[in-house]
Coordinates of N, CA, C and O in Angstrom, one line a residue:
R719 N 0.8 -1.2 0.0 CA 0.1 -0.1 0.0 C 0.8 1.3 0.1 O 0.7 2.2 -0.7
C720 N 1.9 1.2 0.8 CA 2.9 2.4 0.9 C 3.5 2.6 -0.4 O 3.6 3.7 -1.0
S721 N 4.0 1.6 -1.0 CA 4.6 1.7 -2.3 C 3.7 2.2 -3.4 O 4.1 2.9 -4.3
M722 N 2.4 1.8 -3.3 CA 1.4 2.4 -4.4 C 1.2 3.8 -4.3 O 1.1 4.6 -5.1
M723 N 1.2 4.3 -2.9 CA 1.0 5.7 -2.5 C 2.2 6.5 -3.1 O 2.1 7.7 -3.6
N724 N 3.4 5.9 -3.0 CA 4.6 6.6 -3.6 C 4.6 6.6 -5.0 O 5.0 7.6 -5.6
F725 N 4.2 5.6 -5.6 CA 4.0 5.5 -7.1 C 3.0 6.5 -7.6 O 3.2 7.3 -8.4
R726 N 1.9 6.8 -6.9 CA 0.8 7.9 -7.2 C 1.4 9.2 -7.0 O 1.3 10.0 -7.9
T727 N 2.2 9.4 -6.0 CA 2.8 10.7 -5.8 C 3.8 10.9 -6.8 O 3.8 12.2 -7.4
K728 N 4.6 9.9 -7.2 CA 5.5 10.1 -8.4 C 4.8 10.4 -9.7 O 5.2 11.3 -10.5
L729 N 3.7 9.8 -9.9 CA 2.8 10.0 -11.2 C 2.2 11.5 -11.1 O 2.3 12.0 -12.1
L730 N 1.9 11.9 -10.0 CA 1.4 13.3 -9.9 C 2.4 14.4 -10.2 O 2.1 15.5 -10.6
K731 N 3.6 14.0 -10.1 CA 4.8 14.9 -10.4 C 5.3 14.8 -12.0 O 5.7 15.7 -12.5
L732 N 4.9 13.6 -12.4 CA 5.3 13.3 -13.9 C 4.2 13.6 -14.9 O 4.5 14.2 -15.9
V733 N 3.0 13.5 -14.4 CA 1.8 13.6 -15.3 C 1.3 15.0 -15.0 O 0.6 15.1 -13.9
T734 N 1.5 16.0 -15.8 CA 1.1 17.3 -15.4 C 0.4 18.0 -16.6 O 0.2 17.4 -17.5
K735 N 0.1 19.3 -16.5 CA -0.5 20.0 -17.8 C 0.4 20.0 -18.9 O 0.0 20.4 -20.0
D736 N 1.6 19.8 -18.7 CA 2.6 19.7 -19.8 C 2.7 18.3 -20.5 O 3.4 18.2 -21.5
T737 N 1.9 17.4 -20.0 CA 2.0 16.0 -20.5 C 1.3 16.0 -21.9 O 0.1 16.4 -21.9
L738 N 1.9 15.6 -22.9 CA 1.3 15.5 -24.3 C 0.8 14.1 -24.4 O -0.5 14.0 -25.0
A739 N 1.3 13.1 -24.0 CA 0.7 11.7 -24.3 C 1.3 10.7 -23.3 O 2.5 10.9 -22.8
I740 N 0.5 9.7 -23.0 CA 0.9 8.5 -22.3 C 1.0 7.2 -23.2 O -0.1 7.0 -23.6
T741 N 2.0 6.9 -23.6 CA 2.1 5.9 -24.7 C 2.7 4.6 -24.2 O 3.5 4.5 -23.4
P742 N 2.3 3.6 -25.0 CA 3.1 2.2 -24.8 C 4.4 2.2 -25.5 O 4.7 3.0 -26.4
F743 N 5.3 1.5 -25.0 CA 6.6 1.3 -25.4 C 7.1 -0.2 -25.2 O 7.1 -0.5 -24.0
F744 N 7.4 -0.8 -26.3 CA 7.6 -2.2 -26.2 C 9.2 -2.4 -26.3 O 9.9 -2.0 -27.2
R745 N 9.7 -3.0 -25.3 CA 11.1 -3.5 -25.1 C 11.3 -4.5 -26.4 O 10.3 -5.2 -26.7
E746 N 12.4 -4.5 -26.8 CA 12.8 -5.5 -28.0 C 12.3 -7.0 -27.6 O 12.7 -7.4 -26.5
G747 N 11.5 -7.5 -28.5 CA 11.1 -8.8 -28.1 C 9.8 -8.9 -27.5 O 9.2 -10.0 -27.5
A748 N 9.4 -7.9 -26.9 CA 8.1 -7.8 -26.1 C 7.0 -7.5 -27.0 O 7.1 -6.6 -27.9
T749 N 5.8 -8.1 -27.0 CA 4.6 -7.8 -27.8 C 3.3 -7.5 -27.0 O 2.4 -7.0 -27.4
H750 N 3.4 -7.9 -25.7 CA 2.1 -8.0 -24.9 C 2.0 -7.1 -23.8 O 1.1 -6.4 -23.5
R751 N 3.2 -6.9 -23.2 CA 3.2 -6.0 -22.0 C 4.2 -4.8 -22.2 O 5.4 -5.0 -21.9
P752 N 3.7 -3.7 -22.5 CA 4.4 -2.5 -22.8 C 4.9 -1.9 -21.5 O 4.3 -2.1 -20.6
H753 N 6.0 -1.2 -21.7 CA 6.3 -0.3 -20.7 C 5.6 1.0 -21.0 O 4.7 1.0 -22.0
C754 N 5.8 2.1 -20.4 CA 5.0 3.4 -20.6 C 6.0 4.5 -20.9 O 7.0 4.5 -20.2
L755 N 5.6 5.3 -21.8 CA 6.4 6.5 -22.0 C 5.6 7.8 -21.6 O 4.3 7.8 -22.2
I756 N 5.9 8.6 -20.7 CA 5.1 9.8 -20.4 C 6.0 10.9 -21.2 O 7.1 11.2 -21.0
I757 N 5.2 11.4 -22.2 CA 5.8 12.4 -23.1 C 5.3 13.7 -22.7 O 4.1 14.0 -22.8
N758 N 6.2 14.7 -22.2 CA 5.9 15.9 -21.9 C 6.3 17.1 -22.8 O 7.2 16.7 -23.8
K759 N 6.0 18.3 -22.8 CA 6.5 19.3 -23.6 C 7.9 19.4 -23.5 O 8.6 18.9 -22.5
N760 N 8.6 20.0 -24.5 CA 10.1 20.1 -24.5 C 10.8 19.0 -24.6 O 11.8 18.7 -24.1
K761 N 10.2 18.0 -25.3 CA 10.8 16.6 -25.4 C 11.2 15.8 -24.3 O 12.1 15.2 -24.2
E762 N 10.5 16.2 -23.1 CA 11.0 15.4 -21.9 C 10.1 14.1 -21.9 O 8.9 14.1 -22.0
I763 N 11.0 13.0 -21.7 CA 10.3 11.6 -21.9 C 10.7 10.9 -20.6 O 12.0 10.9 -20.4
V764 N 9.7 10.3 -20.0 CA 10.0 9.4 -18.8 C 9.5 8.1 -19.1 O 8.3 7.9 -19.5
E765 N 10.3 7.0 -18.9 CA 9.9 5.6 -19.1 C 9.5 5.1 -17.7 O 10.4 5.2 -16.9
L766 N 8.3 4.4 -17.6 CA 8.1 3.6 -16.4 C 7.8 2.1 -16.8 O 7.4 1.9 -18.0
Q767 N 8.1 1.4 -15.9 CA 8.1 -0.1 -16.3 C 6.6 -0.7 -16.0 O 6.4 -1.9 -15.5
V768 N 5.7 0.1 -16.4 CA 4.3 -0.4 -16.3 C 3.6 0.0 -17.6 O 4.0 1.0 -18.2
P769 N 2.4 -0.7 -18.0 CA 1.8 -0.3 -19.0 C 0.9 1.2 -18.9 O 0.6 1.4 -17.7
P770 N 0.7 1.8 -20.0 CA 0.0 3.1 -20.0 C -1.4 3.0 -19.2 O -1.7 3.8 -18.2
V771 N -2.2 1.8 -19.2 CA -3.3 1.8 -18.5 C -3.2 1.7 -17.0 O -4.0 2.2 -16.2
K772 N -2.0 1.2 -16.6 CA -1.7 1.1 -15.2 C -1.5 2.5 -14.7 O -1.9 2.9 -13.5
V773 N -0.8 3.4 -15.4 CA -0.6 4.8 -15.1 C -2.0 5.5 -14.9 O -2.2 6.1 -13.9
M774 N -2.9 5.3 -15.8 CA -4.1 5.9 -15.8 C -5.0 5.4 -14.6 O -5.7 6.1 -13.8
E775 N -5.0 4.0 -14.3 CA -5.6 3.5 -13.3 C -5.2 4.1 -11.9 O -6.0 4.4 -11.0
E776 N -3.9 4.2 -11.8 CA -3.3 4.8 -10.5 C -3.7 6.4 -10.4 O -3.9 6.8 -9.1
L777 N -3.7 7.1 -11.5 CA -4.1 8.4 -11.4 C -5.5 8.6 -11.0 O -6.0 9.5 -10.3
A778 N -6.4 7.7 -11.5 CA -7.8 7.8 -11.2 C -8.0 7.3 -9.7 O -8.8 7.9 -9.0
Q779 N -7.1 6.5 -9.1 CA -7.2 6.2 -7.7 C -6.8 7.5 -6.8 O -7.2 7.3 -5.7
V780 N -6.2 8.3 -7.3 CA -6.0 9.5 -6.6 C -7.3 10.2 -6.2 O -7.5 10.7 -5.1
F781 N -8.4 10.0 -7.0 CA -9.8 10.4 -6.7 C -10.6 9.3 -6.1 O -11.8 9.5 -5.9
D782 N -9.9 8.3 -5.6 CA -10.6 7.1 -5.0 C -11.6 6.6 -5.9 O -12.7 6.1 -5.5
E783 N -11.3 6.7 -7.2 CA -12.1 6.1 -8.2 C -11.4 4.9 -9.0 O -10.0 5.1 -9.1
S784 N -12.0 4.1 -9.7 CA -11.3 3.2 -10.6 C -11.4 3.9 -12.0 O -12.2 4.7 -12.3
L785 N -10.5 3.6 -12.7 CA -10.5 4.0 -14.1 C -11.8 3.6 -14.9 O -12.3 4.5 -15.5
N786 N -12.2 2.4 -14.6 CA -13.5 2.0 -15.5 C -14.6 2.8 -14.9 O -15.5 3.2 -15.7
H787 N -14.7 3.1 -13.6 CA -15.7 3.9 -13.1 C -15.7 5.3 -13.6 O -16.8 5.9 -13.9
L788 N -14.6 5.8 -13.7 CA -14.5 7.3 -14.2 C -14.9 7.4 -15.8 O -15.7 8.3 -16.1
M789 N -14.4 6.3 -16.5 CA -14.9 6.4 -17.9 C -16.2 6.1 -18.1 O -16.9 6.8 -19.0
L790 N -16.9 5.3 -17.3 CA -18.3 5.0 -17.5 C -19.0 6.2 -16.9 O -20.1 6.6 -17.6
S791 N -18.7 6.8 -15.9 CA -19.4 8.0 -15.4 C -19.3 9.2 -16.5 O -20.3 9.9 -16.8
Y792 N -18.2 9.4 -17.1 CA -17.9 10.5 -18.1 C -18.7 10.0 -19.3 O -19.3 10.8 -20.0
S793 N -18.7 8.8 -19.6 CA -19.3 8.4 -20.9 C -20.8 8.7 -20.8 O -21.5 9.1 -21.8
K794 N -21.6 8.5 -19.6 CA -22.9 8.7 -19.4 C -23.1 10.3 -19.6 O -24.2 10.7 -20.1
K795 N -22.2 11.1 -19.1 CA -22.5 12.5 -19.0 C -22.4 13.1 -20.4 O -22.9 14.1 -20.7
I796 N -21.5 12.6 -21.2 CA -21.2 13.1 -22.6 C -22.0 12.3 -23.6 O -21.7 12.4 -24.9
L797 N -22.6 11.3 -23.4 CA -23.4 10.4 -24.2 C -22.3 9.8 -25.1 O -22.6 9.6 -26.4
C798 N -21.4 9.2 -24.6 CA -20.3 8.4 -25.4 C -20.4 6.9 -25.2 O -20.5 6.6 -23.9
N799 N -20.6 6.2 -26.1 CA -20.9 4.7 -25.9 C -19.6 3.8 -25.8 O -19.8 2.7 -25.5
Q800 N -18.5 4.4 -26.0 CA -17.3 3.7 -25.9 C -16.0 4.5 -25.8 O -16.0 5.6 -26.2
K801 N -15.0 3.9 -25.2 CA -13.6 4.6 -25.0 C -13.8 6.0 -24.6 O -13.3 6.9 -25.3
S802 N -14.4 6.4 -23.5 CA -14.7 7.7 -23.0 C -13.3 8.4 -22.5 O -12.4 7.7 -22.0
P803 N -13.2 9.7 -22.9 CA -12.1 10.5 -22.4 C -12.3 10.6 -20.8 O -13.4 10.3 -20.3
I804 N -11.3 10.9 -20.2 CA -11.4 11.0 -18.7 C -10.7 12.5 -18.3 O -9.8 12.9 -19.2
A805 N -11.2 13.2 -17.4 CA -10.6 14.3 -16.9 C -10.0 14.2 -15.6 O -10.5 13.5 -14.7
L806 N -8.7 14.5 -15.5 CA -7.8 14.4 -14.2 C -7.7 15.6 -13.7 O -7.3 16.7 -14.5
L807 N -8.0 15.8 -12.4 CA -7.7 17.1 -11.8 C -6.3 17.2 -11.5 O -5.7 16.5 -10.7
M808 N -5.5 18.2 -12.2 CA -4.2 18.3 -11.9 C -3.9 19.2 -10.6 O -4.3 20.3 -10.5
V809 N -3.5 18.4 -9.6 CA -3.3 19.0 -8.3 C -2.6 20.3 -8.2 O -2.9 21.2 -7.5
Q810 N -1.6 20.2 -9.0 CA -0.6 21.6 -9.0 C -1.4 22.8 -9.3 O -1.1 23.9 -8.8
K811 N -2.4 22.8 -10.3 CA -3.0 24.0 -10.6 C -4.5 23.9 -10.3 O -5.1 24.8 -10.7
L812 N -5.1 22.9 -9.7 CA -6.5 22.7 -9.5 C -7.2 22.7 -10.8 O -8.2 23.5 -10.8
K813 N -6.7 22.3 -11.9 CA -7.3 22.5 -13.2 C -7.5 21.0 -13.8 O -6.6 20.2 -13.7
H814 N -8.5 20.8 -14.6 CA -8.8 19.5 -15.1 C -7.9 19.5 -16.4 O -7.8 20.5 -17.2
H815 N -7.4 18.2 -16.7 CA -6.6 18.0 -17.8 C -7.3 16.7 -18.5 O -7.4 15.7 -17.8
I816 N -7.7 16.8 -19.8 CA -8.4 15.7 -20.4 C -7.4 14.8 -21.2 O -6.8 15.4 -22.0
F817 N -7.6 13.5 -21.0 CA -6.8 12.6 -21.9 C -7.9 11.7 -22.5 O -8.9 11.3 -21.9
F818 N -7.7 11.3 -23.9 CA -8.6 10.4 -24.5 C -7.8 9.2 -24.9 O -6.5 9.4 -25.3
P819 N -8.3 8.0 -24.8 CA -7.6 6.8 -25.4 C -7.9 6.7 -26.9 O -8.8 7.2 -27.4
T820 N -6.9 6.0 -27.6 CA -7.0 5.9 -29.0 C -7.6 4.6 -29.3 O -8.1 4.4 -30.5
L821 N -7.5 3.6 -28.4 CA -8.0 2.3 -28.6 C -8.7 1.8 -27.4 O -8.7 2.6 -26.3
S822 N -9.1 0.6 -27.3 CA -9.7 0.1 -26.0 C -8.6 0.1 -25.0 O -7.4 -0.1 -25.2
T823 N -8.9 0.5 -23.8 CA -7.9 0.6 -22.7 C -7.2 -0.7 -22.4 O -6.1 -0.7 -21.9
E824 N -7.8 -1.8 -22.6 CA -7.2 -3.2 -22.5 C -6.1 -3.4 -23.6 O -5.3 -4.4 -23.4
N825 N -6.2 -2.8 -24.8 CA -5.4 -3.0 -25.8 C -4.0 -2.5 -25.5 O -3.7 -1.3 -25.2
P826 N -2.9 -3.3 -25.6 CA -1.6 -2.9 -25.2 C -1.1 -1.7 -26.2 O -0.1 -1.1 -25.8
Q827 N -1.7 -1.6 -27.3 CA -1.4 -0.5 -28.1 C -2.0 0.8 -28.0 O -1.8 1.8 -28.8
N828 N -2.8 1.0 -26.9 CA -3.6 2.0 -26.7 C -2.7 3.2 -26.3 O -1.7 3.0 -25.4
Y829 N -2.9 4.4 -26.8 CA -2.2 5.6 -26.4 C -3.3 6.5 -25.6 O -4.5 6.6 -26.0
W830 N -2.8 7.3 -24.7 CA -3.6 8.3 -24.1 C -3.1 9.7 -24.5 O -2.0 10.0 -24.2
I831 N -4.0 10.6 -25.2 CA -3.5 11.7 -25.7 C -4.1 12.9 -24.9 O -5.4 12.7 -24.6
S832 N -3.3 13.8 -24.6 CA -3.8 15.0 -24.0 C -4.6 15.9 -25.0 O -4.1 16.4 -25.8
F833 N -5.9 15.9 -24.6 CA -6.7 16.8 -25.5 C -6.4 18.4 -25.3 O -6.3 19.0 -26.3
D834 N -6.0 18.7 -24.1 CA -5.5 20.0 -23.8 C -4.3 20.6 -24.5 O -4.0 21.7 -24.8
N835 N -3.4 19.6 -24.9 CA -2.2 19.9 -25.7 C -2.3 19.6 -27.1 O -1.3 19.7 -27.8
Y836 N -3.4 18.9 -27.6 CA -3.6 18.5 -29.0 C -3.9 19.6 -29.9 O -4.5 20.6 -29.4
I837 N -3.3 19.7 -31.2 CA -3.7 20.7 -32.1 C -4.4 20.2 -33.3 O -5.5 20.7 -33.6
R838 N -3.8 19.2 -33.8 CA -4.5 18.6 -35.1 C -3.9 17.2 -35.3 O -2.9 16.8 -34.7
H839 N -4.6 16.6 -36.3 CA -4.1 15.2 -36.7 C -4.2 15.0 -38.1 O -5.0 15.7 -38.7
R840 N -3.5 14.1 -38.6 CA -3.5 13.7 -40.1 C -3.3 12.3 -40.2 O -2.3 11.7 -39.7
Y841 N -4.2 11.6 -41.0 CA -4.1 10.3 -41.1 C -3.1 9.9 -42.3 O -3.1 10.6 -43.3
I842 N -2.3 8.9 -42.0 CA -1.3 8.6 -43.1 C -1.6 7.1 -43.6 O -1.2 6.1 -42.8
P843 N -2.4 7.0 -44.7 CA -2.8 5.7 -45.1 C -1.7 4.6 -45.3 O -1.9 3.4 -45.1
S844 N -0.6 5.1 -45.9 CA 0.5 4.1 -46.2 C 0.9 3.5 -44.9 O 1.4 2.4 -45.0
L845 N 0.8 4.1 -43.8 CA 1.3 3.6 -42.5 C 0.2 3.0 -41.7 O 0.4 2.3 -40.6
N846 N -1.1 3.4 -42.1 CA -2.2 2.9 -41.3 C -2.1 3.5 -39.9 O -2.5 2.8 -38.9
M847 N -1.6 4.8 -39.7 CA -1.4 5.4 -38.4 C -1.9 6.9 -38.6 O -2.0 7.4 -39.8
T848 N -2.0 7.5 -37.6 CA -2.5 8.9 -37.5 C -1.3 9.8 -36.7 O -0.9 9.3 -35.7
N849 N -1.0 10.8 -37.3 CA 0.0 11.7 -36.8 C -0.7 12.7 -35.9 O -1.7 13.5 -36.4
I850 N -0.3 12.7 -34.7 CA -0.9 13.5 -33.7 C 0.0 14.8 -33.5 O 1.2 14.6 -33.1
Q851 N -0.4 16.0 -33.7 CA 0.5 17.2 -33.5 C 0.0 18.0 -32.3 O -1.1 18.1 -32.0
F852 N 1.1 18.3 -31.5 CA 0.8 19.1 -30.3 C 1.2 20.5 -30.2 O 1.9 20.9 -31.1
V853 N 0.8 21.2 -29.1 CA 1.0 22.7 -29.1 C 2.4 23.0 -29.0 O 2.8 24.2 -29.4
D854 N 3.3 22.3 -28.6 CA 4.8 22.5 -28.6 C 5.5 22.3 -30.1 O 6.8 22.4 -30.1
G855 N 4.7 21.9 -31.0 CA 5.4 21.5 -32.3 C 5.8 20.1 -32.4 O 6.1 19.7 -33.6
S856 N 5.8 19.4 -31.4 CA 6.1 17.9 -31.5 C 4.8 17.1 -32.2 O 3.7 17.6 -32.0
S857 N 5.2 15.9 -32.5 CA 4.1 15.0 -33.0 C 4.5 13.5 -32.7 O 5.6 13.2 -32.6
I858 N 3.5 12.8 -32.7 CA 3.7 11.3 -32.5 C 2.8 10.5 -33.5 O 1.6 11.0 -33.9
L859 N 3.2 9.3 -33.9 CA 2.3 8.5 -34.7 C 1.6 7.4 -33.7 O 2.2 6.9 -32.9
V860 N 0.3 7.4 -34.0 CA -0.5 6.5 -33.2 C -1.3 5.5 -34.1 O -1.6 5.8 -35.1
P861 N -1.3 4.2 -33.6 CA -1.9 3.1 -34.5 C -3.5 3.1 -34.3 O -4.2 2.4 -33.8
A862 N -4.1 4.2 -34.9 CA -5.5 4.3 -34.8 C -6.0 5.2 -36.1 O -5.2 6.1 -36.6
S863 N -7.1 4.9 -36.5 CA -7.6 5.5 -37.7 C -8.1 6.9 -37.5 O -8.2 7.3 -36.3
Q864 N -8.2 7.7 -38.6 CA -8.6 9.1 -38.4 C -10.1 9.3 -37.8 O -10.2 10.2 -37.0
S865 N -10.8 8.3 -38.2 CA -12.2 8.3 -37.7 C -12.3 8.1 -36.1 O -13.0 8.7 -35.4
I866 N -11.5 7.2 -35.7 CA -11.4 6.9 -34.3 C -10.8 8.2 -33.6 O -11.4 8.6 -32.5
I867 N -9.7 8.8 -34.2 CA -9.2 10.0 -33.5 C -10.2 11.3 -33.5 O -10.4 11.7 -32.5
Q868 N -10.9 11.3 -34.6 CA -11.8 12.4 -34.7 C -13.1 12.2 -33.7 O -13.4 13.1 -33.1
R869 N -13.5 10.9 -33.5 CA -14.6 10.6 -32.6 C -14.1 10.9 -31.2 O -14.8 11.6 -30.3
Q870 N -12.8 10.6 -30.8 CA -12.2 10.7 -29.5 C -12.1 12.3 -29.2 O -12.5 12.7 -28.0
I871 N -11.7 13.1 -30.2 CA -11.7 14.5 -30.0 C -13.0 15.1 -29.8 O -13.2 16.0 -28.9
T872 N -14.0 14.6 -30.5 CA -15.4 15.2 -30.3 C -15.8 14.9 -28.9 O -16.3 15.6 -28.2
Y873 N -15.5 13.7 -28.5 CA -16.0 13.2 -27.1 C -15.2 14.1 -26.0 O -15.8 14.5 -25.1
A874 N -13.9 14.3 -26.3 CA -13.1 15.1 -25.2 C -13.6 16.6 -25.3 O -13.6 17.1 -24.4
A875 N -13.9 17.1 -26.5 CA -14.4 18.4 -26.5 C -15.8 18.5 -25.7 O -16.0 19.6 -25.1
S876 N -16.7 17.5 -25.8 CA -17.9 17.6 -25.1 C -17.6 17.5 -23.6 O -18.3 18.2 -22.9
L877 N -16.5 16.7 -23.1 CA -16.3 16.6 -21.7 C -15.7 17.9 -21.4 O -16.0 18.6 -20.2
S878 N -14.8 18.6 -22.2 CA -14.2 19.9 -21.8 C -15.4 20.9 -21.6 O -15.3 21.7 -20.8
N879 N -16.3 20.9 -22.6 CA -17.3 21.8 -22.4 C -18.3 21.7 -21.2 O -18.6 22.7 -20.5
L880 N -18.5 20.5 -20.9 CA -19.3 20.2 -19.7 C -18.5 20.6 -18.5 O -19.1 21.1 -17.5
I881 N -17.3 20.4 -18.4 CA -16.3 20.8 -17.3 C -16.4 22.4 -17.1 O -16.6 23.0 -16.0
R882 N -16.2 23.0 -18.3 CA -16.3 24.5 -18.2 C -17.6 25.0 -17.8 O -17.7 26.0 -17.0
H883 N -18.7 24.5 -18.2 CA -20.0 24.8 -17.7 C -20.2 24.6 -16.4 O -20.7 25.5 -15.6
K884 N -19.7 23.5 -15.9 CA -20.0 23.2 -14.3 C -19.0 24.0 -13.6 O -19.5 24.5 -12.5
E885 N -17.8 24.2 -14.1 CA -17.0 25.2 -13.3 C -17.5 26.6 -13.3 O -17.3 27.3 -12.3
S886 N -18.2 27.1 -14.3 CA -18.6 28.4 -14.4 C -19.6 28.6 -13.3 O -20.1 29.8 -12.8
K887 N -20.4 27.5 -13.0 CA -21.4 27.7 -12.1 C -21.1 27.1 -10.7 O -21.9 26.9 -9.8
N888 N -19.6 26.9 -10.5 CA -19.1 26.3 -9.3 C -19.8 25.0 -8.8 O -20.0 24.8 -7.6
I889 N -20.1 24.1 -9.8 CA -20.5 22.8 -9.6 C -19.4 21.8 -9.8 O -18.8 21.9 -10.9
G890 N -19.1 21.1 -8.9 CA -18.0 20.0 -9.1 C -18.4 19.0 -10.3 O -19.5 18.5 -10.3
I891 N -17.3 18.7 -11.0 CA -17.6 17.8 -12.2 C -18.0 16.5 -11.5 O -18.7 15.7 -12.3
F892 N -17.5 16.1 -10.5 CA -17.8 14.6 -10.0 C -19.2 14.7 -9.3 O -19.6 13.6 -8.7
T893 N -19.9 15.8 -9.2 CA -21.3 15.8 -8.5 C -22.4 15.8 -9.6 O -23.5 16.1 -9.3
I894 N -22.0 15.8 -10.9 CA -23.0 15.9 -11.9 C -24.1 14.8 -11.8 O -23.7 13.7 -11.6

């Protein structure tokens, strides 16, 4: 229990408003259990020896929620029937930061993309991948179609609008 609390504390320092993406990273020869790269602005990259979904699960636990419960809760609020984005309250600034999954959260190839730092995307048919561009000028390739990314951006925008509306009325997002 103590080591998990230390891990969550570490994550809260690593995953900030400057986080662009939380991505899988497969060591040579590994195909099923990825490590995780936390990619921040200014090309700061941190590798953790857990899959991205574990990072998101632990961040959700900061709110005493499970990742599945948060995703289900948000999906009902924004009428999203699958792969809901989630909003994490960044403790440092008391501001929500939205991440959306590119694939099923159980898929080891799933990336978590920061909606707040996303600018645009472009599908590359020859690679069957989508290039995601961020506010700092960097970009990454993700194994997801343009339609999946566009749908996730639409869901994330809905969640962002809901949060802004609730914050403007001083209503907590978790009490909707």
